[in-house]
mmCIF file of N, CA and C in Angstrom:
data_model
loop_
_atom_site.group_PDB
_atom_site.id
_atom_site.type_symbol
_atom_site.label_atom_id
_atom_site.label_comp_id
_atom_site.label_asym_id
_atom_site.label_seq_id
_atom_site.Cartn_x
_atom_site.Cartn_y
_atom_site.Cartn_z
ATOM 1 N N MET A 1389 3.230 20.378 26.033
ATOM 2 C CA MET A 1389 2.769 19.453 25.221
ATOM 3 C C MET A 1389 3.279 19.068 23.834
ATOM 4 N N ASN A 1390 3.837 17.608 23.659
ATOM 5 C CA ASN A 1390 3.984 17.263 22.593
ATOM 6 C C ASN A 1390 2.994 16.627 21.442
ATOM 7 N N PRO A 1391 2.448 16.858 20.793
ATOM 8 C CA PRO A 1391 1.072 15.582 20.553
ATOM 9 C C PRO A 1391 1.926 14.799 19.586
ATOM 10 N N MET A 1392 3.081 14.331 18.900
ATOM 11 C CA MET A 1392 3.455 13.187 18.068
ATOM 12 C C MET A 1392 4.401 12.738 19.477
ATOM 13 N N SER A 1393 4.962 13.171 20.487
ATOM 14 C CA SER A 1393 5.375 12.381 21.834
ATOM 15 C C SER A 1393 4.273 11.161 22.115
ATOM 16 N N ASP A 1394 3.397 12.374 22.414
ATOM 17 C CA ASP A 1394 1.641 12.169 23.139
ATOM 18 C C ASP A 1394 1.391 11.001 22.432
ATOM 19 N N LEU A 1395 1.439 11.179 21.386
ATOM 20 C CA LEU A 1395 0.365 9.854 20.026
ATOM 21 C C LEU A 1395 1.911 8.926 19.860
ATOM 22 N N ARG A 1396 2.540 8.625 20.450
ATOM 23 C CA ARG A 1396 3.446 7.455 20.268
ATOM 24 C C ARG A 1396 3.301 7.139 21.615
ATOM 25 N N THR A 1397 3.068 8.292 22.842
ATOM 26 C CA THR A 1397 3.515 7.191 23.770
ATOM 27 C C THR A 1397 1.835 6.705 24.001
ATOM 28 N N LEU A 1398 1.273 7.049 24.072
ATOM 29 C CA LEU A 1398 -0.443 6.408 24.016
ATOM 30 C C LEU A 1398 -0.338 5.034 22.843
ATOM 31 N N ASP A 1399 0.511 5.134 21.816
ATOM 32 C CA ASP A 1399 0.484 3.959 20.682
ATOM 33 C C ASP A 1399 0.736 2.577 22.004
ATOM 34 N N GLU A 1400 1.961 3.121 22.202
ATOM 35 C CA GLU A 1400 2.908 1.922 23.136
ATOM 36 C C GLU A 1400 2.154 1.870 24.126
ATOM 37 N N GLN A 1401 1.561 2.546 24.808
ATOM 38 C CA GLN A 1401 0.621 2.087 26.222
ATOM 39 C C GLN A 1401 -0.486 1.421 25.692
ATOM 40 N N LEU A 1402 -1.102 1.698 24.558
ATOM 41 C CA LEU A 1402 -2.362 0.863 24.426
ATOM 42 C C LEU A 1402 -1.833 -0.476 24.027
ATOM 43 N N LEU A 1403 -0.643 -0.787 22.723
ATOM 44 C CA LEU A 1403 -0.189 -1.811 22.449
ATOM 45 C C LEU A 1403 0.099 -2.562 23.511
ATOM 46 N N ALA A 1404 0.806 -2.191 24.447
ATOM 47 C CA ALA A 1404 1.418 -2.958 25.515
ATOM 48 C C ALA A 1404 0.542 -3.498 26.155
ATOM 49 N N ALA A 1405 -0.708 -2.623 27.037
ATOM 50 C CA ALA A 1405 -2.475 -3.156 27.529
ATOM 51 C C ALA A 1405 -2.800 -4.499 26.524
ATOM 52 N N ILE A 1406 -2.780 -4.248 25.138
ATOM 53 C CA ILE A 1406 -3.194 -5.366 24.334
ATOM 54 C C ILE A 1406 -2.191 -6.392 24.412
ATOM 55 N N ALA A 1407 -1.203 -6.606 24.194
ATOM 56 C CA ALA A 1407 -0.143 -7.741 24.624
ATOM 57 C C ALA A 1407 -0.604 -8.328 26.021
ATOM 58 N N GLU A 1408 -0.722 -7.710 26.937
ATOM 59 C CA GLU A 1408 -1.070 -7.744 28.746
ATOM 60 C C GLU A 1408 -2.454 -8.773 28.400
ATOM 61 N N LEU A 1409 -3.311 -8.306 27.801
ATOM 62 C CA LEU A 1409 -4.674 -8.687 27.172
ATOM 63 C C LEU A 1409 -4.188 -10.244 26.744
ATOM 64 N N GLU A 1410 -3.551 -9.974 25.704
ATOM 65 C CA GLU A 1410 -3.312 -11.537 24.794
ATOM 66 C C GLU A 1410 -2.421 -12.535 25.642
ATOM 67 N N VAL A 1411 -1.569 -11.982 26.721
ATOM 68 C CA VAL A 1411 -0.949 -13.010 27.577
ATOM 69 C C VAL A 1411 -2.313 -13.531 28.948
ATOM 70 N N MET A 1412 -3.172 -12.543 29.402
ATOM 71 C CA MET A 1412 -3.857 -13.084 30.129
ATOM 72 C C MET A 1412 -5.251 -13.936 29.569
ATOM 73 N N THR A 1413 -5.704 -13.625 28.503
ATOM 74 C CA THR A 1413 -6.890 -14.819 27.873
ATOM 75 C C THR A 1413 -6.178 -15.890 27.429
ATOM 76 N N ALA A 1414 -5.066 -16.093 28.016
ATOM 77 C CA ALA A 1414 -4.230 -17.527 27.278
ATOM 78 C C ALA A 1414 -4.312 -18.314 28.148
ATOM 79 N N GLN A 1415 -4.649 -17.163 29.729
ATOM 80 C CA GLN A 1415 -5.055 -18.444 31.348
ATOM 81 C C GLN A 1415 -6.076 -19.200 31.056
ATOM 82 N N PRO A 1416 -5.948 -20.370 31.546
ATOM 83 C CA PRO A 1416 -7.141 -20.823 32.008
ATOM 84 C C PRO A 1416 -8.739 -20.605 32.417
ATOM 85 N N ALA A 1417 -8.044 -19.662 34.103
ATOM 86 C CA ALA A 1417 -8.935 -19.064 33.783
ATOM 87 C C ALA A 1417 -8.604 -17.497 34.157
ATOM 88 N N CYS A 1418 -9.780 -16.945 34.721
ATOM 89 C CA CYS A 1418 -10.025 -15.676 34.943
ATOM 90 C C CYS A 1418 -9.696 -15.152 36.115
ATOM 91 N N ASP A 1419 -8.513 -13.935 36.330
ATOM 92 C CA ASP A 1419 -8.532 -13.199 37.468
ATOM 93 C C ASP A 1419 -9.255 -11.753 37.612
ATOM 94 N N LEU A 1420 -10.645 -11.964 37.531
ATOM 95 C CA LEU A 1420 -11.309 -10.250 37.409
ATOM 96 C C LEU A 1420 -10.969 -9.331 38.275
ATOM 97 N N LYS A 1421 -9.959 -9.147 39.084
ATOM 98 C CA LYS A 1421 -9.547 -8.093 39.403
ATOM 99 C C LYS A 1421 -8.496 -7.559 38.377
ATOM 100 N N LEU A 1422 -7.459 -8.200 38.184
ATOM 101 C CA LEU A 1422 -6.501 -7.891 37.267
ATOM 102 C C LEU A 1422 -6.828 -7.616 35.895
ATOM 103 N N LEU A 1423 -8.137 -8.085 35.228
ATOM 104 C CA LEU A 1423 -8.712 -8.046 33.887
ATOM 105 C C LEU A 1423 -9.399 -6.756 34.260
ATOM 106 N N SER A 1424 -9.972 -6.255 35.019
ATOM 107 C CA SER A 1424 -10.627 -5.207 35.042
ATOM 108 C C SER A 1424 -9.357 -3.995 35.318
ATOM 109 N N ASN A 1425 -8.729 -4.052 35.896
ATOM 110 C CA ASN A 1425 -7.746 -3.411 36.094
ATOM 111 C C ASN A 1425 -6.958 -2.933 34.656
ATOM 112 N N LEU A 1426 -6.577 -3.828 33.858
ATOM 113 C CA LEU A 1426 -5.730 -4.203 32.708
ATOM 114 C C LEU A 1426 -7.300 -3.507 31.469
ATOM 115 N N ARG A 1427 -8.632 -3.691 31.728
ATOM 116 C CA ARG A 1427 -9.140 -3.265 30.610
ATOM 117 C C ARG A 1427 -9.634 -1.914 31.111
ATOM 118 N N TYR A 1428 -9.754 -1.044 32.185
ATOM 119 C CA TYR A 1428 -9.460 -0.210 32.981
ATOM 120 C C TYR A 1428 -8.300 0.764 31.878
ATOM 121 N N ARG A 1429 -7.073 0.208 32.142
ATOM 122 C CA ARG A 1429 -6.338 0.941 31.902
ATOM 123 C C ARG A 1429 -6.054 0.978 30.108
ATOM 124 N N ILE A 1430 -6.953 -0.040 29.335
ATOM 125 C CA ILE A 1430 -6.725 -0.464 28.013
ATOM 126 C C ILE A 1430 -7.986 0.809 27.671
ATOM 127 N N ALA A 1431 -8.809 1.051 28.490
ATOM 128 C CA ALA A 1431 -10.101 2.143 27.891
ATOM 129 C C ALA A 1431 -9.539 3.288 27.838
ATOM 130 N N ARG A 1432 -9.061 3.583 29.310
ATOM 131 C CA ARG A 1432 -7.955 4.893 29.235
ATOM 132 C C ARG A 1432 -7.277 5.461 27.971
ATOM 133 N N ALA A 1433 -6.600 3.952 27.600
ATOM 134 C CA ALA A 1433 -5.566 5.113 26.535
ATOM 135 C C ALA A 1433 -6.226 4.696 25.430
ATOM 136 N N ILE A 1434 -7.153 4.031 25.498
ATOM 137 C CA ILE A 1434 -8.148 4.298 23.783
ATOM 138 C C ILE A 1434 -8.700 5.561 23.786
ATOM 139 N N VAL A 1435 -9.552 5.985 25.188
ATOM 140 C CA VAL A 1435 -9.588 7.243 25.054
ATOM 141 C C VAL A 1435 -9.039 8.406 24.617
ATOM 142 N N SER A 1436 -7.891 8.550 25.773
ATOM 143 C CA SER A 1436 -6.687 9.643 25.571
ATOM 144 C C SER A 1436 -6.275 9.473 23.835
ATOM 145 N N ARG A 1437 -6.213 8.445 23.665
ATOM 146 C CA ARG A 1437 -5.798 8.440 21.936
ATOM 147 C C ARG A 1437 -6.598 9.264 21.035
ATOM 148 N N ARG A 1438 -8.184 8.193 21.258
ATOM 149 C CA ARG A 1438 -9.034 9.100 20.211
ATOM 150 C C ARG A 1438 -8.912 10.455 20.180
ATOM 151 N N LYS A 1439 -9.135 11.102 21.640
ATOM 152 C CA LYS A 1439 -9.246 12.773 21.994
ATOM 153 C C LYS A 1439 -8.126 13.353 20.889
ATOM 154 N N LEU A 1440 -6.963 12.502 20.984
ATOM 155 C CA LEU A 1440 -5.785 13.185 20.262
ATOM 156 C C LEU A 1440 -6.175 13.255 18.792
ATOM 157 N N VAL A 1441 -6.068 11.989 18.505
ATOM 158 C CA VAL A 1441 -6.601 11.798 17.034
ATOM 159 C C VAL A 1441 -7.370 12.379 16.340
ATOM 160 N N ASP A 1442 -8.640 12.789 17.196
ATOM 161 C CA ASP A 1442 -9.795 13.202 16.424
ATOM 162 C C ASP A 1442 -9.573 14.635 16.313
ATOM 163 N N ALA A 1443 -8.961 15.623 17.099
ATOM 164 C CA ALA A 1443 -7.780 16.404 17.243
ATOM 165 C C ALA A 1443 -7.431 16.685 15.741
ATOM 166 N N LEU A 1444 -6.291 16.375 15.751
ATOM 167 C CA LEU A 1444 -5.598 15.806 14.757
ATOM 168 C C LEU A 1444 -6.282 16.030 13.103
ATOM 169 N N LEU A 1445 -7.136 15.114 13.290
ATOM 170 C CA LEU A 1445 -7.883 15.093 12.011
ATOM 171 C C LEU A 1445 -8.795 15.617 11.915
ATOM 172 N N LEU A 1446 -9.947 17.023 12.789
ATOM 173 C CA LEU A 1446 -10.897 17.531 12.793
ATOM 174 C C LEU A 1446 -9.642 18.741 12.203
ATOM 175 N N ASP A 1447 -8.537 19.060 12.509
ATOM 176 C CA ASP A 1447 -7.194 20.284 11.924
ATOM 177 C C ASP A 1447 -6.929 20.074 10.656
ATOM 178 N N VAL A 1448 -7.002 18.851 10.258
ATOM 179 C CA VAL A 1448 -6.172 18.895 8.524
ATOM 180 C C VAL A 1448 -7.791 18.915 7.885
ATOM 181 N N ILE A 1449 -8.892 18.554 8.627
ATOM 182 C CA ILE A 1449 -10.415 18.586 7.829
ATOM 183 C C ILE A 1449 -10.272 20.502 7.255
ATOM 184 N N ALA A 1450 -10.262 20.845 8.713
ATOM 185 C CA ALA A 1450 -10.672 22.464 8.668
ATOM 186 C C ALA A 1450 -9.550 22.736 7.487
ATOM 187 N N GLN A 1451 -8.240 22.691 7.582
ATOM 188 C CA GLN A 1451 -7.765 22.912 6.332
ATOM 189 C C GLN A 1451 -7.769 22.992 5.034
ATOM 190 N N GLY A 1452 -8.561 21.689 4.872
ATOM 191 C CA GLY A 1452 -9.394 21.488 3.226
ATOM 192 C C GLY A 1452 -7.968 20.867 2.356
ATOM 193 N N GLY A 1453 -8.345 20.602 1.244
ATOM 194 C CA GLY A 1453 -7.383 20.017 0.556
ATOM 195 C C GLY A 1453 -7.636 18.190 0.606
ATOM 196 N N GLU A 1454 -6.237 17.874 -0.027
ATOM 197 C CA GLU A 1454 -6.042 15.984 -0.104
ATOM 198 C C GLU A 1454 -5.955 15.806 0.838
ATOM 199 N N LYS A 1455 -5.279 16.292 1.869
ATOM 200 C CA LYS A 1455 -4.977 15.610 3.294
ATOM 201 C C LYS A 1455 -6.434 15.538 4.208
ATOM 202 N N ALA A 1456 -7.281 16.742 3.685
ATOM 203 C CA ALA A 1456 -8.932 16.948 4.407
ATOM 204 C C ALA A 1456 -9.433 15.864 4.066
ATOM 205 N N GLU A 1457 -9.688 15.051 2.754
ATOM 206 C CA GLU A 1457 -10.286 14.013 2.027
ATOM 207 C C GLU A 1457 -9.364 12.828 2.866
ATOM 208 N N ILE A 1458 -8.331 12.567 3.167
ATOM 209 C CA ILE A 1458 -8.040 11.222 3.627
ATOM 210 C C ILE A 1458 -8.372 11.457 5.351
ATOM 211 N N ALA A 1459 -8.048 12.828 5.907
ATOM 212 C CA ALA A 1459 -8.479 12.676 7.175
ATOM 213 C C ALA A 1459 -10.627 12.293 7.487
ATOM 214 N N ARG A 1460 -11.089 12.962 6.631
ATOM 215 C CA ARG A 1460 -12.071 12.315 6.403
ATOM 216 C C ARG A 1460 -12.096 10.675 6.637
ATOM 217 N N ALA A 1461 -11.795 10.268 5.437
ATOM 218 C CA ALA A 1461 -11.757 8.592 5.311
ATOM 219 C C ALA A 1461 -10.960 7.918 6.934
ATOM 220 N N GLU A 1462 -10.435 8.739 7.260
ATOM 221 C CA GLU A 1462 -9.828 7.988 8.741
ATOM 222 C C GLU A 1462 -10.412 8.242 9.269
ATOM 223 N N ARG A 1463 -11.429 9.127 9.514
ATOM 224 C CA ARG A 1463 -12.156 9.635 10.952
ATOM 225 C C ARG A 1463 -13.445 8.217 10.633
ATOM 226 N N GLU A 1464 -13.776 8.034 9.490
ATOM 227 C CA GLU A 1464 -14.715 6.991 8.873
ATOM 228 C C GLU A 1464 -14.376 5.782 9.175
ATOM 229 N N ARG A 1465 -13.123 5.268 8.841
ATOM 230 C CA ARG A 1465 -12.888 3.726 9.464
ATOM 231 C C ARG A 1465 -12.273 3.833 11.112
ATOM 232 N N SER A 1466 -12.149 5.190 11.576
ATOM 233 C CA SER A 1466 -12.303 4.755 13.236
ATOM 234 C C SER A 1466 -13.201 4.450 13.758
ATOM 235 N N MET A 1467 -14.500 4.961 13.472
ATOM 236 C CA MET A 1467 -15.946 4.750 13.627
ATOM 237 C C MET A 1467 -16.074 3.810 13.859
ATOM 238 N N VAL A 1468 -15.671 2.678 12.139
ATOM 239 C CA VAL A 1468 -15.895 1.043 12.711
ATOM 240 C C VAL A 1468 -15.337 0.339 13.889
ATOM 241 N N VAL A 1469 -13.950 0.975 14.295
ATOM 242 C CA VAL A 1469 -13.287 0.352 15.290
ATOM 243 C C VAL A 1469 -13.703 0.492 16.528
ATOM 244 N N ARG A 1470 -14.219 1.905 17.189
ATOM 245 C CA ARG A 1470 -14.999 2.222 18.250
ATOM 246 C C ARG A 1470 -16.252 1.484 18.029
ATOM 247 N N ALA A 1471 -16.867 1.234 16.933
ATOM 248 C CA ALA A 1471 -18.391 0.501 17.314
ATOM 249 C C ALA A 1471 -17.577 -0.838 17.972
ATOM 250 N N HIS A 1472 -16.323 -1.343 17.174
ATOM 251 C CA HIS A 1472 -16.214 -2.946 17.863
ATOM 252 C C HIS A 1472 -15.772 -2.623 19.470
ATOM 253 N N TYR A 1473 -15.269 -1.743 19.465
ATOM 254 C CA TYR A 1473 -14.950 -2.192 20.776
ATOM 255 C C TYR A 1473 -15.845 -1.705 21.896
ATOM 256 N N THR A 1474 -16.884 -0.587 21.605
ATOM 257 C CA THR A 1474 -17.891 -0.547 22.298
ATOM 258 C C THR A 1474 -18.814 -1.634 22.453
ATOM 259 N N ALA A 1475 -19.022 -2.462 21.483
ATOM 260 C CA ALA A 1475 -19.961 -3.424 21.343
ATOM 261 C C ALA A 1475 -19.671 -4.949 22.328
ATOM 262 N N HIS A 1476 -17.727 -4.609 22.171
ATOM 263 C CA HIS A 1476 -17.383 -5.838 22.842
ATOM 264 C C HIS A 1476 -16.972 -5.526 24.842
ATOM 265 N N VAL A 1477 -17.264 -4.288 25.110
ATOM 266 C CA VAL A 1477 -16.955 -3.856 26.255
ATOM 267 C C VAL A 1477 -18.781 -4.336 26.673
ATOM 268 N N GLY A 1478 -20.015 -3.603 25.963
ATOM 269 C CA GLY A 1478 -21.356 -4.104 26.784
ATOM 270 C C GLY A 1478 -21.472 -5.406 26.492
ATOM 271 N N ALA A 1479 -20.578 -6.152 25.487
ATOM 272 C CA ALA A 1479 -20.958 -7.609 25.369
ATOM 273 C C ALA A 1479 -20.566 -8.488 26.746
ATOM 274 N N TRP A 1480 -19.636 -7.428 27.192
ATOM 275 C CA TRP A 1480 -18.738 -8.419 28.381
ATOM 276 C C TRP A 1480 -18.040 -7.789 29.253
ATOM 277 N N ALA A 1481 -19.694 -7.414 29.838
ATOM 278 C CA ALA A 1481 -19.515 -6.863 31.152
ATOM 279 C C ALA A 1481 -18.925 -7.651 32.133
ATOM 280 N N PRO A 1482 -17.878 -7.238 33.909
ATOM 281 C CA PRO A 1482 -17.232 -8.203 34.269
ATOM 282 C C PRO A 1482 -18.107 -9.799 34.497
ATOM 283 N N ALA A 1483 -19.308 -9.921 34.815
ATOM 284 C CA ALA A 1483 -20.190 -10.831 35.172
ATOM 285 C C ALA A 1483 -20.057 -11.700 34.166
ATOM 286 N N ALA A 1484 -20.796 -11.521 32.583
ATOM 287 C CA ALA A 1484 -20.753 -12.124 31.254
ATOM 288 C C ALA A 1484 -19.490 -12.937 31.258
ATOM 289 N N VAL A 1485 -18.153 -12.039 31.641
ATOM 290 C CA VAL A 1485 -16.562 -12.314 31.604
ATOM 291 C C VAL A 1485 -16.521 -13.665 32.696
ATOM 292 N N GLU A 1486 -17.159 -13.849 33.515
ATOM 293 C CA GLU A 1486 -16.875 -14.608 34.634
ATOM 294 C C GLU A 1486 -17.901 -15.708 34.081
ATOM 295 N N ARG A 1487 -18.804 -16.038 33.913
ATOM 296 C CA ARG A 1487 -19.773 -16.781 33.841
ATOM 297 C C ARG A 1487 -19.318 -17.584 31.748
ATOM 298 N N ASP A 1488 -18.344 -16.587 31.361
ATOM 299 C CA ASP A 1488 -17.977 -17.275 30.019
ATOM 300 C C ASP A 1488 -16.716 -16.851 29.322
ATOM 301 N N TRP A 1489 -15.681 -17.698 30.207
ATOM 302 C CA TRP A 1489 -14.198 -16.952 30.519
ATOM 303 C C TRP A 1489 -13.620 -17.394 28.997
ATOM 304 N N GLN A 1490 -14.035 -18.744 28.416
ATOM 305 C CA GLN A 1490 -12.985 -18.784 27.077
ATOM 306 C C GLN A 1490 -13.816 -18.478 26.047
ATOM 307 N N GLY A 1491 -15.466 -17.898 26.195
ATOM 308 C CA GLY A 1491 -16.051 -17.380 25.074
ATOM 309 C C GLY A 1491 -15.588 -16.066 25.463
ATOM 310 N N TYR A 1492 -15.020 -15.298 26.035
ATOM 311 C CA TYR A 1492 -14.409 -13.592 26.340
ATOM 312 C C TYR A 1492 -12.985 -13.662 26.065
ATOM 313 N N CYS A 1493 -12.446 -14.899 25.927
ATOM 314 C CA CYS A 1493 -10.665 -15.039 25.071
ATOM 315 C C CYS A 1493 -11.097 -15.015 24.041
ATOM 316 N N GLU A 1494 -11.951 -16.167 23.772
ATOM 317 C CA GLU A 1494 -12.092 -15.840 22.057
ATOM 318 C C GLU A 1494 -12.833 -14.733 21.186
ATOM 319 N N ALA A 1495 -13.611 -13.980 22.115
ATOM 320 C CA ALA A 1495 -13.911 -12.572 21.328
ATOM 321 C C ALA A 1495 -12.709 -11.816 21.744
ATOM 322 N N CYS A 1496 -11.862 -11.528 22.669
ATOM 323 C CA CYS A 1496 -10.222 -10.882 22.599
ATOM 324 C C CYS A 1496 -9.791 -10.677 21.065
ATOM 325 N N VAL A 1497 -9.986 -11.774 20.887
ATOM 326 C CA VAL A 1497 -8.719 -11.898 19.757
ATOM 327 C C VAL A 1497 -9.362 -10.885 18.478
ATOM 328 N N GLY A 1498 -10.665 -11.335 18.071
ATOM 329 C CA GLY A 1498 -10.499 -10.134 17.140
ATOM 330 C C GLY A 1498 -10.925 -8.800 17.493
ATOM 331 N N LEU A 1499 -11.002 -8.109 19.185
ATOM 332 C CA LEU A 1499 -10.785 -6.671 19.057
ATOM 333 C C LEU A 1499 -9.305 -6.276 19.331
ATOM 334 N N ARG A 1500 -8.357 -7.557 19.910
ATOM 335 C CA ARG A 1500 -6.933 -6.928 19.970
ATOM 336 C C ARG A 1500 -6.397 -6.898 18.405
ATOM 337 N N LYS A 1501 -6.837 -7.769 17.223
ATOM 338 C CA LYS A 1501 -6.860 -7.823 16.038
ATOM 339 C C LYS A 1501 -7.207 -6.756 15.363
ATOM 340 N N ALA A 1502 -8.451 -5.764 15.858
ATOM 341 C CA ALA A 1502 -8.643 -4.854 15.391
ATOM 342 C C ALA A 1502 -7.966 -3.500 15.640
ATOM 343 N N VAL A 1503 -7.989 -3.057 17.229
ATOM 344 C CA VAL A 1503 -6.757 -2.573 17.971
ATOM 345 C C VAL A 1503 -5.656 -2.166 16.837
ATOM 346 N N ARG A 1504 -4.912 -3.450 17.310
ATOM 347 C CA ARG A 1504 -3.402 -3.777 16.400
ATOM 348 C C ARG A 1504 -3.301 -3.031 15.015
ATOM 349 N N ALA A 1505 -4.980 -3.496 14.253
ATOM 350 C CA ALA A 1505 -4.468 -3.056 13.149
ATOM 351 C C ALA A 1505 -5.030 -1.430 12.271
ATOM 352 N N LYS A 1506 -5.956 -0.976 13.817
ATOM 353 C CA LYS A 1506 -6.144 0.510 13.393
ATOM 354 C C LYS A 1506 -4.806 1.185 13.989
ATOM 355 N N VAL A 1507 -4.216 1.013 15.068
ATOM 356 C CA VAL A 1507 -3.070 1.723 15.222
ATOM 357 C C VAL A 1507 -1.588 1.428 14.010
ATOM 358 N N ALA A 1508 -1.765 0.400 13.773
ATOM 359 C CA ALA A 1508 -0.425 0.117 12.539
ATOM 360 C C ALA A 1508 -0.971 1.111 11.310
ATOM 361 N N ALA A 1509 -2.379 0.782 10.307
ATOM 362 C CA ALA A 1509 -2.740 1.523 9.472
ATOM 363 C C ALA A 1509 -2.824 3.332 9.663
ATOM 364 N N GLN A 1510 -2.790 3.908 11.227
ATOM 365 C CA GLN A 1510 -2.684 5.403 11.192
ATOM 366 C C GLN A 1510 -1.782 5.409 11.129
ATOM 367 N N LYS A 1511 -0.229 4.974 11.840
ATOM 368 C CA LYS A 1511 0.719 5.608 12.133
ATOM 369 C C LYS A 1511 1.530 6.290 11.250
ATOM 370 N N PRO A 1512 1.005 5.632 9.507
ATOM 371 C CA PRO A 1512 1.629 6.401 8.549
ATOM 372 C C PRO A 1512 1.436 7.345 8.188
ATOM 373 N N ILE A 1513 -0.104 7.322 8.240
ATOM 374 C CA ILE A 1513 -0.859 8.489 8.228
ATOM 375 C C ILE A 1513 -0.485 9.795 9.480
ATOM 376 N N LEU A 1514 -0.626 9.406 10.417
ATOM 377 C CA LEU A 1514 -0.879 10.654 11.594
ATOM 378 C C LEU A 1514 0.279 11.150 12.025
ATOM 379 N N TYR A 1515 1.440 10.003 11.884
ATOM 380 C CA TYR A 1515 2.637 10.511 12.465
ATOM 381 C C TYR A 1515 3.753 11.490 11.500
ATOM 382 N N PRO A 1516 3.779 11.433 10.140
ATOM 383 C CA PRO A 1516 3.843 12.845 9.687
ATOM 384 C C PRO A 1516 3.181 13.808 9.261
ATOM 385 N N TRP A 1517 1.873 13.815 9.583
ATOM 386 C CA TRP A 1517 1.007 14.914 10.003
ATOM 387 C C TRP A 1517 1.581 15.475 11.115
ATOM 388 N N LEU A 1518 1.663 15.104 12.350
ATOM 389 C CA LEU A 1518 2.181 15.443 13.436
ATOM 390 C C LEU A 1518 3.479 16.050 13.336
ATOM 391 N N ALA A 1519 4.137 15.492 13.201
ATOM 392 C CA ALA A 1519 5.670 15.511 12.866
ATOM 393 C C ALA A 1519 5.791 17.536 12.323
ATOM 394 N N LEU A 1520 4.835 17.602 11.228
ATOM 395 C CA LEU A 1520 4.747 18.765 10.800
ATOM 396 C C LEU A 1520 4.138 19.835 11.560
ATOM 397 N N ALA A 1521 3.381 19.375 12.478
ATOM 398 C CA ALA A 1521 2.847 20.918 13.997
ATOM 399 C C ALA A 1521 3.403 21.383 13.982
ATOM 400 N N PRO A 1522 2.562 22.510 14.438
ATOM 401 C CA PRO A 1522 4.044 23.090 14.961
ATOM 402 C C PRO A 1522 3.735 23.091 16.465
#
């Protein structure tokens, strides 16, 4: 297992699924089965990525020093995105999506933006750390 390639793969999978969500939410109507499958893939990618990132950040924090402070700050920033994602999923159960497709589509704009921004912000921090990992 190579954490560097694993994180890159997870980032690619997550961003590709977010791009699919963007295309899907541009449609005039909801295909709930396709959306459910996509949301499942997004959730799996997010959970897998979170586990890997958390493990890395906790390792860096345990080492102490300047990097530990950066890792602590990154963990706190990650919690904000996690809370946004959790609130989004909680608010938009399948029945809610069916009732208000346009509202869901609008709500997805912020979610997509937050996920893309988080991945982009973490790459310059995490990728170099993973390149140095044994």
